[in-house]
Amino acid sequence: MILWKPISEFVEPNWVKLGTALPPTLFWRPKHGAIIGYIRDGELFDAKWIYVCDANKVTDFSVISSPGDNVVELNESRASP
């Protein structure tokens, strides 16, 4: 399940201090759906840092977590009672 937050709650990282090695975020655009990427200086870029659109076209976002110990193989999940 994806937990969406309003874009008004998004805080743009300090790109100068942190660089561009941060993980991407999932953004929602009502006309085009979800895209994984970054917002920088009011513009939305995809995960490869290619310009997508103005950030004001984004309504919601969801932080992406990398897989941890809670990842379960689908076949294992189906086999257990």
C-alpha atoms as one frame of an Amber mdcrd trajectory, in Angstrom:
protein
   0.000   0.000   0.000   1.243   3.485  -0.840   0.712   6.180   1.770   0.331
   9.510  -0.016   0.924  12.884   1.629  -0.123  16.277   0.243   2.677  17.968
  -1.682   2.429  20.915   0.720   4.142  18.695   3.324   7.121  17.938   1.040
  10.414  19.497   2.095  12.956  19.828  -0.684  16.360  18.528   0.435  19.372
  20.823   0.561  20.837  19.675  -2.763  24.014  21.740  -2.339  24.802  20.133
   1.010  23.546  16.600   0.353  24.304  16.238  -3.352  22.230  14.183  -5.761
  22.844  10.753  -4.263  19.560  10.803  -2.329  16.926   8.153  -3.079  14.070
   9.277  -5.346  10.553   9.991  -4.123   7.256   8.856  -5.645   5.204  11.829
  -6.885   1.608  11.922  -8.126   0.476  14.041 -11.066  -3.314  13.884 -11.574
  -3.146  13.948 -15.381  -0.244  11.516 -15.784  -0.137   9.335 -12.663   2.856
   8.430 -10.528   6.508   9.079 -11.299   9.642   8.289  -9.342  11.937  11.272
  -9.198  13.104  14.445  -7.534  11.918  18.013  -7.024  14.625  20.608  -7.265
  14.175  24.375  -7.531  10.467  24.024  -8.283  10.911  21.521 -11.104  10.185
  17.794 -11.232  12.830  15.459 -12.631  12.585  11.711 -13.160  14.909   9.190
 -11.487  17.572   9.856 -14.178  17.425  13.614 -13.567  15.601  14.336 -16.833
  13.172  17.269 -16.631   9.500  16.213 -16.442   7.410  19.294 -15.571   6.930
  22.174 -13.159   6.575  20.943  -9.577   3.266  22.813  -9.215   1.650  20.018
 -11.285   2.347  17.532  -8.470  -0.382  17.042  -5.839   0.941  14.266  -3.577
   4.107  12.372  -2.717   5.198   9.178  -0.989   8.655   8.389   0.370  10.157
   5.198  -1.016  11.872   2.830   1.381  14.531   0.429   0.255  13.840  -3.255
   0.892  14.723  -4.402   4.376  14.358  -7.579   6.394  10.590  -7.456   5.920
  10.793  -8.496   2.241   9.134 -11.851   1.636   9.312 -13.880  -1.550   5.849
 -14.226  -3.092   6.084 -18.043  -3.277   7.027 -18.242   0.426   4.135 -15.965
   1.356   1.627 -18.102  -0.533   2.956 -21.355   0.946   2.616 -20.312   4.580
  -0.795 -20.732   6.291
